[in-house]
Tab-separated table of C-alpha atoms and ligand atoms in Angstrom:
chain	number	residue	atom	x	y	z
A	1	MET	CA	-50.957	41.374	-138.485
A	2	GLU	CA	-50.408	38.373	-140.289
A	3	TRP	CA	-53.221	36.455	-142.097
A	4	ILE	CA	-53.747	33.338	-144.062
A	5	ILE	CA	-56.255	33.430	-146.752
A	6	PRO	CA	-57.515	30.440	-149.070
A	7	ALA	CA	-57.287	30.473	-152.900
A	8	ASN	CA	-58.812	28.156	-155.012
A	9	SER	CA	-56.750	27.115	-158.235
A	10	LYS	CA	-59.601	25.593	-160.041
A	11	ILE	CA	-61.421	28.957	-160.171
A	12	TYR	CA	-58.551	31.487	-160.139
A	13	ASN	CA	-55.097	31.346	-161.852
A	14	TYR	CA	-53.014	33.113	-158.852
A	15	GLU	CA	-49.862	31.656	-160.232
A	16	LYS	CA	-50.162	33.127	-163.495
A	17	ALA	CA	-51.585	36.227	-161.917
A	18	PHE	CA	-48.616	36.290	-159.061
A	19	SER	CA	-46.055	35.696	-161.865
A	20	THR	CA	-47.301	38.060	-164.378
A	21	TYR	CA	-48.485	41.221	-162.908
A	22	GLU	CA	-46.529	43.216	-159.890
A	23	GLN	CA	-49.375	43.615	-157.514
A	24	ILE	CA	-52.916	41.953	-157.860
A	25	ASP	CA	-56.349	42.898	-156.004
A	26	TRP	CA	-58.345	40.558	-154.028
A	27	LYS	CA	-61.430	40.620	-152.721
A	28	GLN	CA	-61.369	42.306	-149.076
A	29	SER	CA	-63.284	40.221	-146.680
A	30	ALA	CA	-61.661	41.621	-143.354
A	31	ASN	CA	-59.893	44.693	-142.229
A	32	TYR	CA	-56.873	44.172	-143.028
A	33	GLN	CA	-54.130	47.440	-142.517
A	34	VAL	CA	-51.250	48.447	-145.041
A	35	GLY	CA	-48.228	46.497	-144.023
A	36	ASP	CA	-50.203	43.615	-143.228
A	37	ILE	CA	-48.642	40.097	-144.261
A	38	ILE	CA	-51.144	37.948	-146.173
A	39	TYR	CA	-50.266	34.034	-146.693
A	40	ILE	CA	-51.962	32.774	-149.733
A	41	TYR	CA	-53.135	29.029	-148.818
A	42	ALA	CA	-54.037	27.221	-151.851
A	43	THR	CA	-57.002	24.919	-151.057
A	44	MET	CA	-57.764	21.214	-152.807
A	45	PRO	CA	-56.144	19.619	-154.329
A	46	VAL	CA	-52.612	21.484	-153.483
A	47	LYS	CA	-53.604	22.198	-149.558
A	48	LYS	CA	-50.425	24.370	-148.721
A	49	ILE	CA	-49.370	27.722	-148.525
A	50	LEU	CA	-47.609	28.937	-151.563
A	51	TYR	CA	-47.271	32.725	-151.420
A	52	LYS	CA	-46.373	35.430	-148.928
A	53	THR	CA	-47.881	38.755	-149.678
A	54	ASN	CA	-47.945	42.161	-148.335
A	55	VAL	CA	-50.708	44.322	-148.077
A	56	VAL	CA	-49.867	47.420	-150.061
A	57	GLU	CA	-53.487	49.346	-150.330
A	58	VAL	CA	-56.640	48.485	-148.416
A	59	ASP	CA	-60.502	49.455	-149.020
A	60	LEU	CA	-60.241	49.956	-152.827
A	61	GLY	CA	-63.474	50.216	-154.414
A	62	PRO	CA	-64.808	48.055	-157.469
A	63	SER	CA	-63.583	50.829	-159.931
A	64	GLU	CA	-60.062	50.610	-158.865
A	65	GLY	CA	-60.193	46.752	-158.486
A	66	TYR	CA	-58.113	45.405	-161.095
A	67	GLN	CA	-59.489	42.425	-162.854
A	68	ASN	CA	-58.313	40.280	-165.740
A	69	PRO	CA	-60.783	37.976	-167.091
A	70	GLY	CA	-57.993	35.782	-168.775
A	71	ASP	CA	-56.980	34.736	-164.942
A	72	TRP	CA	-60.057	33.307	-164.317
A	73	ILE	CA	-60.902	29.721	-164.935
A	74	ASP	CA	-64.010	29.399	-163.852
A	75	LYS	CA	-66.518	31.876	-165.676
A	76	ASN	CA	-68.676	32.126	-162.303
A	77	GLY	CA	-65.932	33.020	-160.561
A	78	PHE	CA	-65.160	36.237	-162.728
A	79	ASP	CA	-68.756	37.222	-162.308
A	80	SER	CA	-68.807	36.697	-158.627
A	81	PHE	CA	-65.529	39.032	-158.491
A	82	LYS	CA	-67.447	41.815	-160.681
A	83	GLU	CA	-69.912	42.106	-158.128
A	84	VAL	CA	-67.049	42.787	-155.250
A	85	LYS	CA	-67.408	45.818	-153.570
A	86	ARG	CA	-63.895	46.017	-151.715
A	87	PHE	CA	-60.355	45.103	-152.285
A	88	VAL	CA	-57.171	44.665	-151.015
A	89	ARG	CA	-54.089	45.235	-153.270
A	90	LEU	CA	-51.097	42.652	-152.657
A	91	GLU	CA	-47.543	42.562	-153.696
A	92	ILE	CA	-45.726	39.278	-153.669
A	93	GLU	CA	-42.575	39.000	-151.479
A	94	ASP	CA	-41.924	35.191	-151.390
A	95	HIS	CA	-43.088	32.006	-153.040
A	96	VAL	CA	-42.258	28.634	-152.017
A	97	ASP	CA	-43.269	25.201	-152.565
A	98	ASN	CA	-42.449	23.111	-149.161
A	99	GLU	CA	-44.060	19.969	-147.512
A	100	ALA	CA	-43.735	21.831	-144.301
A	101	LEU	CA	-46.168	24.599	-145.362
A	102	SER	CA	-48.532	21.785	-146.241
A	103	LEU	CA	-51.988	21.619	-144.334
A	104	ASP	CA	-50.752	18.351	-142.263
A	105	ALA	CA	-47.802	19.995	-141.243
A	106	LEU	CA	-49.410	23.384	-140.397
A	107	LEU	CA	-52.077	21.522	-138.298
A	108	LYS	CA	-49.379	20.537	-136.217
A	109	ASN	CA	-47.732	23.966	-135.575
A	110	GLY	CA	-50.558	25.833	-134.207
A	111	LEU	CA	-53.240	26.444	-137.224
A	112	ASN	CA	-56.946	25.140	-136.162
A	113	GLY	CA	-58.203	24.103	-139.334
A	114	ALA	CA	-58.417	24.285	-143.082
A	115	PRO	CA	-58.463	27.951	-143.800
A	116	GLN	CA	-62.337	28.844	-145.322
A	117	GLY	CA	-61.779	32.337	-145.227
A	118	PRO	CA	-58.855	35.301	-143.776
A	119	LEU	CA	-57.435	33.919	-140.728
A	120	LYS	CA	-55.445	35.954	-138.213
A	121	VAL	CA	-51.791	33.935	-137.715
A	122	SER	CA	-51.155	33.300	-133.962
A	123	THR	CA	-47.419	34.082	-133.137
A	124	VAL	CA	-46.144	30.298	-132.912
A	125	LEU	CA	-47.855	29.536	-136.228
A	126	SER	CA	-46.351	32.914	-137.866
A	127	SER	CA	-42.878	31.804	-136.494
A	128	TYR	CA	-43.491	28.471	-137.840
A	129	ILE	CA	-44.292	29.718	-141.310
A	130	GLU	CA	-41.311	32.462	-141.598
A	131	LYS	CA	-38.993	29.410	-140.851
A	132	HIS	CA	-40.262	27.801	-143.735
A	133	MET	CA	-40.944	30.530	-145.993
A	134	SER	CA	-37.829	32.113	-147.180
A	135	GLY	CA	-37.045	29.617	-149.919
A	136	GLN	CA	-34.824	31.442	-151.881
A	137	ILE	CA	-31.873	34.004	-151.459
A	138	PHE	CA	-32.623	36.972	-153.295
A	139	PRO	CA	-31.187	40.869	-152.553
A	140	ASP	CA	-33.594	43.357	-151.506
A	141	GLU	CA	-30.939	46.409	-152.097
A	142	VAL	CA	-28.389	47.223	-154.474
A	143	SER	CA	-25.682	49.352	-153.282
A	144	GLU	CA	-25.284	52.669	-155.162
A	145	GLU	CA	-22.390	55.022	-154.355
A	146	LEU	CA	-23.503	58.558	-154.819
A	147	GLU	CA	-20.586	61.256	-156.549
A	148	GLU	CA	-19.688	62.288	-153.002
A	149	GLY	CA	-18.791	58.850	-152.213
A	150	GLN	CA	-21.472	58.454	-149.649
A	151	LYS	CA	-22.961	55.107	-150.023
A	152	VAL	CA	-26.904	54.712	-150.320
A	153	LYS	CA	-29.002	51.846	-150.586
A	154	VAL	CA	-31.564	51.299	-153.957
A	155	ALA	CA	-34.498	49.602	-153.641
A	156	VAL	CA	-34.397	47.330	-156.593
A	157	ASN	CA	-37.735	47.280	-158.230
A	158	ARG	CA	-40.406	44.797	-157.591
A	159	TYR	CA	-39.889	43.028	-160.489
A	160	GLU	CA	-36.353	42.216	-159.575
A	161	ARG	CA	-37.450	40.990	-156.088
A	162	ASN	CA	-40.577	38.509	-157.614
A	163	PRO	CA	-39.476	34.945	-157.018
A	164	ILE	CA	-41.455	33.966	-159.819
A	165	ALA	CA	-40.466	36.169	-162.302
A	166	ARG	CA	-36.626	35.765	-161.294
A	167	LYS	CA	-37.095	31.939	-161.776
A	168	LYS	CA	-38.544	32.580	-165.361
A	169	CYS	CA	-35.952	34.713	-166.106
A	170	ILE	CA	-33.402	32.150	-165.144
A	171	GLU	CA	-35.107	29.468	-167.095
A	172	ILE	CA	-35.028	31.493	-170.006
A	173	HIS	CA	-31.595	33.440	-169.738
A	174	GLY	CA	-29.815	30.935	-167.580
A	175	ASP	CA	-27.592	31.731	-164.412
A	176	SER	CA	-24.650	33.868	-165.717
A	177	CYS	CA	-24.379	37.342	-165.864
A	178	ALA	CA	-25.517	38.738	-169.233
A	179	VAL	CA	-23.100	41.591	-168.981
A	180	CYS	CA	-19.995	39.993	-167.890
A	181	SER	CA	-20.967	36.371	-168.309
A	182	MET	CA	-19.782	35.331	-164.672
A	183	ASN	CA	-21.366	32.365	-163.184
A	184	PHE	CA	-21.230	31.701	-159.421
A	185	GLY	CA	-21.529	28.164	-158.973
A	186	GLU	CA	-18.473	27.761	-161.587
A	187	ILE	CA	-16.545	30.001	-159.373
A	188	TYR	CA	-17.812	29.563	-155.949
A	189	GLY	CA	-18.822	26.016	-156.498
A	190	GLU	CA	-21.927	24.380	-154.496
A	191	VAL	CA	-22.197	27.593	-152.159
A	192	GLY	CA	-22.952	30.060	-155.632
A	193	GLU	CA	-25.073	27.220	-157.602
A	194	GLY	CA	-27.913	29.432	-158.862
A	195	PHE	CA	-27.108	32.552	-157.365
A	196	ILE	CA	-27.675	35.648	-159.518
A	197	HIS	CA	-29.569	38.918	-159.303
A	198	VAL	CA	-32.083	39.632	-162.024
A	199	HIS	CA	-32.443	42.960	-163.475
A	200	HIS	CA	-35.370	44.720	-164.781
A	201	VAL	CA	-34.577	46.647	-167.887
A	202	ASN	CA	-37.150	49.349	-167.676
A	203	PRO	CA	-37.102	51.516	-164.630
A	204	LEU	CA	-40.066	51.241	-162.534
A	205	HIS	CA	-41.241	54.625	-163.081
A	206	GLU	CA	-41.509	54.313	-166.816
A	207	ILE	CA	-44.029	51.380	-166.314
A	208	GLY	CA	-47.686	51.376	-165.300
A	209	LYS	CA	-49.136	49.415	-161.938
A	210	GLN	CA	-50.462	46.516	-163.979
A	211	HIS	CA	-47.892	46.204	-166.697
A	212	VAL	CA	-47.293	42.655	-167.682
A	213	ILE	CA	-43.738	41.105	-167.324
A	214	ASP	CA	-42.287	39.538	-170.359
A	215	TYR	CA	-39.378	37.779	-169.337
A	216	GLU	CA	-37.468	37.141	-172.055
A	217	LYS	CA	-37.309	40.802	-172.952
A	218	ASP	CA	-37.720	42.928	-169.624
A	219	LEU	CA	-35.605	40.630	-167.485
A	220	VAL	CA	-32.025	39.522	-167.466
A	221	PRO	CA	-29.803	37.819	-164.871
A	222	VAL	CA	-26.564	39.779	-163.814
A	223	CYS	CA	-24.305	39.615	-160.860
A	224	PRO	CA	-24.387	41.782	-158.180
A	225	ASN	CA	-21.431	43.762	-159.592
A	226	CYS	CA	-22.564	44.506	-163.045
A	227	HIS	CA	-26.067	44.926	-161.266
A	228	SER	CA	-25.044	47.897	-159.008
A	229	MET	CA	-23.332	49.381	-162.199
A	230	LEU	CA	-26.555	49.170	-163.950
A	231	HIS	CA	-28.192	51.305	-161.503
A	232	ARG	CA	-25.721	53.740	-161.389
A	233	LYS	CA	-26.044	57.028	-163.683
A	234	VAL	CA	-23.744	58.247	-165.743
A	235	ASN	CA	-24.642	61.997	-166.627
A	236	GLY	CA	-28.134	61.235	-165.226
A	237	ASN	CA	-28.674	58.254	-167.268
A	238	VAL	CA	-28.315	54.372	-166.979
A	239	LEU	CA	-26.793	52.178	-169.019
A	240	SER	CA	-27.951	49.410	-171.263
A	241	VAL	CA	-26.976	46.106	-170.776
A	242	ASP	CA	-25.416	46.368	-174.212
A	243	GLU	CA	-23.806	49.698	-173.449
A	244	LEU	CA	-22.071	48.214	-170.191
A	245	LYS	CA	-20.636	45.229	-171.857
A	246	LYS	CA	-19.183	46.784	-174.267
A	247	GLU	CA	-17.595	49.133	-171.384
A	248	ILE	CA	-15.889	45.944	-170.010
A	249	SER	CA	-15.080	44.503	-173.547
A	250	GLU	CA	-13.263	47.358	-174.108
A	251	LYS	CA	-11.328	47.530	-170.912
A	252	SER	CA	-10.455	44.058	-171.296
A	253	ILE	CA	-8.578	44.288	-174.671
A	254	LEU	CA	-6.044	46.649	-172.872
B	301	LIG	ZN1	-21.394	40.663	-164.326
B	302	LIG	ZN1	-31.879	46.255	-161.860
């Protein structure tokens, strides 16, 4: 099932929340199922679908509902959020700011009116949204080879897929590989412009669910080759960016 839910940026700073936390908890006012897709529609003055999220947990009670007062712009908004009894936990999958997903465009493509509460998305509208949603190319998986030579796919962690975190990481560190300095735009020209993986330096299991991302320290841009190497284990341990960099510089001296 797919849904659209409205969000008011004058009350809640959802952009900050989506770019800072791995998952966020939202008031649950419909019977969502784990695996459902929820599009977040920004109300006035934005009037656009901005985020695609996945439902990862449903029917959470108030004690489990994560809330950070700092993300609330309107104090009354936070007060009423504290009264919420049922939460849904969302994980961001994609973010675009595209006129094709504005209210006017959505109304022409199957939406019946400005979303006031959770709306089920029709098949027609769903394929329209999907067509305009994926604004960025970023990998879901990094290939990893086991010792026996058997190939497995390893899912990169959620921070590495978070489109906002990726954008901020690239703004700070640039889009050249932090290990080998490769730049896709320089090598491949226009088609490679801006392409890069983003690596999270702390393995997912070492960080809590509501860990706040430090874009400067936690994320580095890396090319897919170096990225795969960073996820491989040597004697049970992964190499750090600096260690891998050292490996390369030692080899290139030869
Ligand atoms: Zn590299
Ligand atoms: Zn990584």
